[in-house]
Structure formats: C-alpha cells, structure tokens
Amino acid sequence: MKFKFEKIINGKNKKRGGKKKQPSFMMQLATSVIIFMVIGAVLDAAFGDKTDNKITLSELTTLVSENKVEQILVKGELLDITLLSVDGAESVKKESKKEVGTALSQTLVNYGVTPEALSLLDIEINEPSGLGYWLGIILPFLLPLLMLLFIIWFFMKQMKGGNKQAMSFGNSKARLINPKDKKKRVTFKNVAGNANAKQELGEMVEFLKNPKKFIDMGAKIPKGVLMTGLPGTGKTLMARAVAGEAKVPFFYLSGSDFVEMFVGVGASRVRDLFKMAKKMSPSIIFIDEIDAVGRSRGVGIGGGNDEREQTLNQILVEMDGFEESEKVIVMAATNRDDVLDSALLRPGRFDRQVRIELPDRKDRRAILDIYAQKKPLAKNTDLQVIAERTAGFSGADLESIMNEATIIATMAGKKKISQDHLINAFEKVLMGPKNKSHLAGEHEKRVTAYHEAGHAIVASVLPDADPVHKVTIIPRGRAGGFTMKLPLDERRLPTRAVYYDDIAMGLGGYAAEMKIFNDITTGPSNDLKVATATARDMVTKFGMSDSIGPIVVTGEAAKTLFGGQVSSSQRSDKLLEEIDAEIKSIVENGLKRAEIVIDDHYDAFVDIAETLLKAETLEQAEYNEILKKHGIPLKELKKVI
Ligand code: ADP
Ligand code: MG
Ligand code: ZN
C-alpha cells in the first residue's frame, strides 16, 4: 500500500475544501464502535454459552449412573446428551464438554461410572470433519479480527480518498491528450472559419513543430496566448487543434479545477503541471476558463479567494520562470477577458491575444457542413438557408441545431433529415435556454448595417481619419456591430485634425441612422459617449479649443511651481459654462461633417450597407473594392521605419 502518511498528518488535508462534506473523525469512530458492539452481540447469541441446558461432567456422571441417559453424541469436545424420555414425553437434550485429550468413556470411568452403566449407554462419536464445525470454532475468533481489519481498511480508504484529491494531480485532473491518439486528434480542419485566429495560432504551431529553427534565429516566441470570445465560439476546440496540428502533448485543465481544492494545493498543482509539461516538451498547457483563477486580485470577499490568489501567483511565477527554449506554450481561454488580472496580460505572460469571433454567414455555413458530414441529409435540405437565419449563433449553437435535427428526424421515424427538421431544430435552439437577445431581427440588422456603413464611409472619406480595416454587423458583446479602424502609422502625438475627424467618424453611425430611418436607436449611445469624451479632452486637456485657449481644466490637481495645487474646483462657473458650450459645438460640428460625407457619397454609403447586409462582414480587401467602385481613393499606408 502506498499511503503517504506525511500528507495525511499534514494539517492541510484535515481542512477539506467545503465541497464534499466528509464525516468527522469522531463520527466515524462512533460508527465503528457501534458496529463492533452489534457484531459482538450477534456472535454471542450464535456461539455463546447457552446456560439453561448446560450440565457439568459430574452432573453427567450422576445422570449416567442413574441410567437416565439415552445417548451421548461426541463432537470433538462437545457432548450432545439426549436423556431418556419419561412417559413418552419429548426427550430432553443437554450439553456438556468432556476433558481434552481423553476418551469419554475413560472420563466417565474416572468420574466413577460403573462399567455396567457405561455399557448401557449409547455413545456415538461424530468426529468433526464438516466445514461447519471448523467454522464454528474459528469464526468466533476470526470475525472480530476481520472486523478489525475492515475498520482499519475503511479508515485507510477514507484517508487515501482525501489524499487522492490532493495528490494525484498528474493522473486525473489535468487531462493529457497525446498526439499519438489519432481518435482524439483535432486539427484546424475541424474548426470552421476563424481564418485570422488560425493564422495567428499557426505561428505557434510552426514554433512547436520546429523550435530549433526559431531559437537559432534568436526569435522570441510568446509564452502565453490568450483566446477570448463568447461562449461556444470554439476556443477550446481551437486550442486542441493547435496541439493537433503541432503534434505535441496537450495538457488540458480548467480554471475551476484549481479552485475546488484545499488551500495551497492549487499552487502545487500548477507547479506539477508545469514540471510535467517541461518534461514532455515541446508541449502545450491549456488552461480553459482562466477567469476562474485569473480574476483581478484584491477584489471580492470571502474564502477561496486566498486560494485563487496563490494559484494565480503560481501561474505567474511559472510563466516567468521558464525560458523560451523550454518549448512550452501556455494557452488560455476565457469569455471574460474584462475581469482578468492585468498581471496576466503583461509581456512575457499572456502577451498575445487571439480573438475568436462569432461566425459570419460563410463560416456558419462551413460549421453546419462540418456537422452535417456524417448525418443522412435528405436531398431537399439547404444548409445555406439555415446559415442565413442564424446570425449571432455560435459554433456550439450550430452544432446543436444539427444534433437536434437528427433527434427530431429519428423521433419522427425518418431515415433522413429534411429541411423541416432543420428548421424545427433551429427554432428549438433559438428558443433554447440561452437568451438569444442579441440575435438581431431583419430590421435591427438593417439599422446596424447602415449604422456601420455610416462610420465606415466617414472614416474612408475624411483625410485624417484612420482607414477601415473591417466592418461587421455580427454582434459583439453589447454592440450590434463594429467598424474596425487601423491607424495608418503610429501617431504618438495626434493632431487636432485627427481628433476632429475621429469625432466625425464616431458620429457617422448616428448620422446614418438619422438619414435613412429618420430616427435614432440606442445603438449609437456609446459612440456619443466616446465622441463627447474626446471633445472634452480636446478642450480641457490639450488646449485644442480656440475659444478656451491653452489652459488645462481637468479634475486632477496639478502642482504649481511653488508647490501649491490647482484643481478644477477653483475655476469660475463662467469658464465651465464656456467649456460645455465648446464641447457641444465640437461634437455638433463633427456630426455636421459626417452628414455632409454621407450626402456626398450616398451611393457608396448605401452600397456598403447593402453589401454588409448580405455578407455580414467585410474584410479590408472586399471593403476597398466598394470604395474603388465609387471612385473613393484608398488611403495609403505610410511606411514607418
Ligand atoms: P468555447 O470553448 O469557446 O466555449 P467550445 O470550443 O467548447 O467553445 O465549442 C463548443 C462546441 O461548438 C464544440 O463542440 C465545437 O465542436 C463546436 N464549435 C464551435 N465553434 C466551432 C467551429 N468554428 N467549427 C467547428 N465546431 C465548432
Ligand atoms: Mg470552452
Ligand atoms: Zn457606432
């Protein structure tokens, strides 16, 4: 038996994590004692002396001498005595014991029974041979012994159980997916869409496949990659695909696996995990749902927090502690990157972030195709229709549609899945337990498309705005869609013109909604907030307003030459009013400029919006095509050296 007693005795293990309530030591002891007593009583009843029909040898002698005994059955040392029945009454039985090692007749003679009396006696010797007899003799000794052994074993098991939770890290908690396990191997082929993420992660694959090449070149490979994205977008799947592509061992562990443990064990698990991964390098450690341990430290109350912090610290220490040459890449996934501790995101840790987006129409089709592959689809099915209707669905949702459709078809006793089954499944998943509030209806989609087109066209036309990198109407977080700008160069010191154009572009969505629908949704509320904040900074921080001039009016107190402090509360009300008016005028001016751009390039604007409605996402190249079609010059990337 391989028990680690030092671990059991070690105080840590007595303090079990609150999850599984274990009976206390005293309770266990009491239970054992009670079991013991019950068994004892039972044994006593079975094998104990039955005093009422017991007689002594001398009494037996007397009975024999008086010729009252009919038969004596000798079973080893036990004597079963049958007395002569009187007047046909039932014969009485007695029991006795003879002397050890002496024949019964001899004993009786010794006790003074006459040979005559003896000759009348029927003595039957039934030498014990049966199993029962031996059991009868052994069991009374054996049973308590067995009980004792059982109790010892029971305790050992209890302790070992507790021990196992703490100790057997490598065996059970972190699941190791071996690259040689062909059945479980997942590659990029199994992940539909996500071209950008695949490309970024492809670098990791290259490194893991051929670390020497990179190390020889002196390249620094990121130690950590953090994948973020909504639930069900395939983060876990993607991580496994990276391991599958690189054909390296993949240690899978969920953040919550750390949390359920005793204090201090989370940290030691992390240590073990990294040790093991290094031993098998090149390898990947994947910590799924890292927000369970990686939440900002120092917030939140209650127990477990300590444990979480220790675990998190240990992860950080391990990540700092290994060199690139150790060829271990730590991947992590979360759908709550907003709550992550900033220490995790520092360079040398999870410095690379890969965003996994909700699939667009094309990718949704691809995902449906993947899961339709092994399913018997009827000829009338059109997955494209399903792909079109499922804006906002995650990969997991789509997988679940295919699965539900199969179930519905099977329940209906059909051999093939028809379009109706697919539509029913789609509705089922749509209504499903998950709140699909972000799933846009047709009108919402139109509003979003025109809103984003407004941002995009303003950005593309105004000279100092950053060019458009990507436009999408696929919901992301709370936003209905988004327009991604990419700075032309790294302007460390943006000019006033850049800020003006930025504000105009920010109001492009608002202007577009007004133009097309003559109404405003809550969609642009964040845009307005950002635009207003930018305008305020221009006026109160950067001295970019002509009427206010080069003064700073921020909330923060500033040190004067003489050590005094100036704060905004010392500003006159009149100045504050002027500031507000100036901010308002900047924002309104931005809106006016956005409106002019939309009017001037109305065709291009509508084209962008309508294309967006169809394709949902426009990458830079596709977007630029539209601009070219309408004669809007592309902004050239200024080379920064
Ligand atoms: P996450 O970790 O992001 O919450 P998972 O990786 O667990 O999501 O994916 C949930 C399910 O959805 C998995 O069964 C996966 O097969 C499927 N899935 C999600 N996205 C895709 C995709 N792009 N291609 C193929 N399957 C996907
Ligand atoms: Mg996951
Ligand atoms: Zn917007």
XYZ file of N, CA, C and O and ligand atoms in Angstrom, residues 189-194 229-238 286 288-289 333 335 356 359 363 366-367 370-371 394-397 399, ligand 1:
159
model
N -8.612 21.708 -39.504
C -9.705 21.313 -40.400
C -11.012 21.148 -39.641
O -12.087 21.357 -40.188
N -10.912 20.748 -38.388
C -12.130 20.550 -37.597
C -12.744 21.855 -37.127
O -13.840 21.872 -36.593
N -11.991 22.930 -37.261
C -12.505 24.231 -36.849
C -12.857 25.020 -38.099
O -11.979 25.317 -38.904
N -14.126 25.346 -38.227
C -14.525 26.096 -39.417
C -14.271 27.575 -39.196
O -14.358 28.059 -38.076
N -13.998 28.272 -40.280
C -13.849 29.723 -40.223
C -12.678 30.167 -39.382
O -11.664 29.475 -39.294
N -12.806 31.321 -38.745
C -11.756 31.844 -37.874
C -10.403 31.919 -38.541
O -9.385 31.565 -37.943
N -13.374 35.280 -26.426
C -14.520 35.163 -27.319
C -15.723 34.681 -26.555
O -15.594 34.154 -25.448
N -16.865 34.866 -27.144
C -18.107 34.480 -26.479
C -18.134 32.966 -26.259
O -17.426 32.233 -26.931
N -18.952 32.507 -25.322
C -19.054 31.069 -25.079
C -19.502 30.327 -26.339
O -20.336 30.837 -27.087
N -18.924 29.185 -26.552
C -19.361 28.344 -27.660
C -18.798 28.732 -29.015
O -19.217 28.208 -30.033
N -17.853 29.644 -29.028
C -17.290 30.042 -30.315
C -16.144 29.130 -30.746
O -15.579 29.324 -31.810
N -15.816 28.167 -29.906
C -14.820 27.187 -30.327
C -13.419 27.451 -29.814
O -12.446 27.019 -30.424
N -13.309 28.117 -28.669
C -11.985 28.396 -28.127
C -11.289 27.109 -27.707
O -10.120 26.880 -28.021
N -12.019 26.289 -26.974
C -11.448 25.037 -26.508
C -11.048 24.166 -27.702
O -9.964 23.586 -27.737
N -11.936 24.136 -28.661
C -11.680 23.345 -29.863
C -10.423 23.847 -30.578
O -9.583 23.070 -31.024
N -10.309 25.155 -30.664
C -9.175 25.768 -31.343
C -7.867 25.407 -30.645
O -6.870 25.090 -31.302
N -2.927 24.028 -21.564
C -4.121 24.808 -21.869
C -4.966 24.979 -20.607
O -5.422 24.006 -20.021
N -8.283 26.294 -19.504
C -9.577 26.745 -20.009
C -10.262 27.570 -18.925
O -10.008 27.367 -17.743
N -11.114 28.469 -19.308
C -11.874 29.292 -18.371
C -10.946 29.882 -17.320
O -11.177 29.756 -16.123
N -8.027 30.278 -22.243
C -9.245 30.759 -22.894
C -10.170 31.356 -21.853
O -10.157 30.944 -20.693
N -14.127 33.758 -21.618
C -15.087 34.654 -22.254
C -15.290 35.894 -21.388
O -16.191 36.663 -21.597
N -11.557 35.105 -30.799
C -12.367 34.178 -31.577
C -13.759 34.804 -31.723
O -14.446 35.024 -30.734
N -19.206 33.354 -35.713
C -19.031 33.096 -37.142
C -19.952 33.973 -37.989
O -21.082 34.243 -37.598
N -18.894 31.386 -42.505
C -18.352 30.450 -41.520
C -19.456 29.594 -40.902
O -19.240 28.427 -40.579
N -19.963 26.845 -43.111
C -18.869 25.879 -43.002
C -19.031 24.998 -41.761
O -18.798 23.787 -41.806
N -19.465 25.618 -40.666
C -19.652 24.835 -39.435
C -20.790 23.835 -39.627
O -20.675 22.659 -39.268
N -19.594 20.955 -41.532
C -18.787 20.017 -40.742
C -19.686 19.030 -40.001
O -19.477 17.824 -40.041
N -20.711 19.568 -39.351
C -21.523 18.684 -38.512
C -22.586 17.934 -39.312
O -23.240 17.041 -38.785
N -23.518 30.864 -32.159
C -22.129 30.427 -32.026
C -21.974 29.064 -32.687
O -22.970 28.422 -33.054
N -20.739 28.638 -32.816
C -20.470 27.315 -33.361
C -21.190 26.233 -32.575
O -21.736 25.289 -33.147
N -21.206 26.415 -31.271
C -21.862 25.420 -30.420
C -23.359 25.368 -30.728
O -23.954 24.290 -30.784
N -23.966 26.542 -30.962
C -25.394 26.578 -31.299
C -25.664 25.830 -32.601
O -26.642 25.093 -32.721
N -23.814 23.505 -34.007
C -23.632 22.071 -33.795
C -24.900 21.504 -33.187
O -25.371 20.422 -33.550
P -15.775 27.606 -26.139
O -14.613 26.939 -25.520
O -15.398 28.811 -26.946
O -16.880 27.922 -25.212
P -16.002 25.095 -27.478
O -14.664 25.003 -28.095
O -16.220 24.313 -26.255
O -16.389 26.619 -27.219
O -17.060 24.741 -28.593
C -18.337 24.292 -28.273
C -18.812 23.350 -29.353
O -19.078 24.050 -30.561
C -17.788 22.317 -29.643
O -18.403 21.060 -29.610
C -17.302 22.618 -31.033
O -17.156 21.440 -31.712
C -18.383 23.492 -31.627
N -17.790 24.588 -32.394
C -17.690 25.873 -32.008
N -17.092 26.643 -32.953
C -16.787 25.805 -33.961
C -16.139 25.982 -35.231
N -15.705 27.181 -35.638
N -16.002 24.898 -36.003
C -16.430 23.700 -35.600
N -17.040 23.463 -34.438
C -17.234 24.489 -33.601
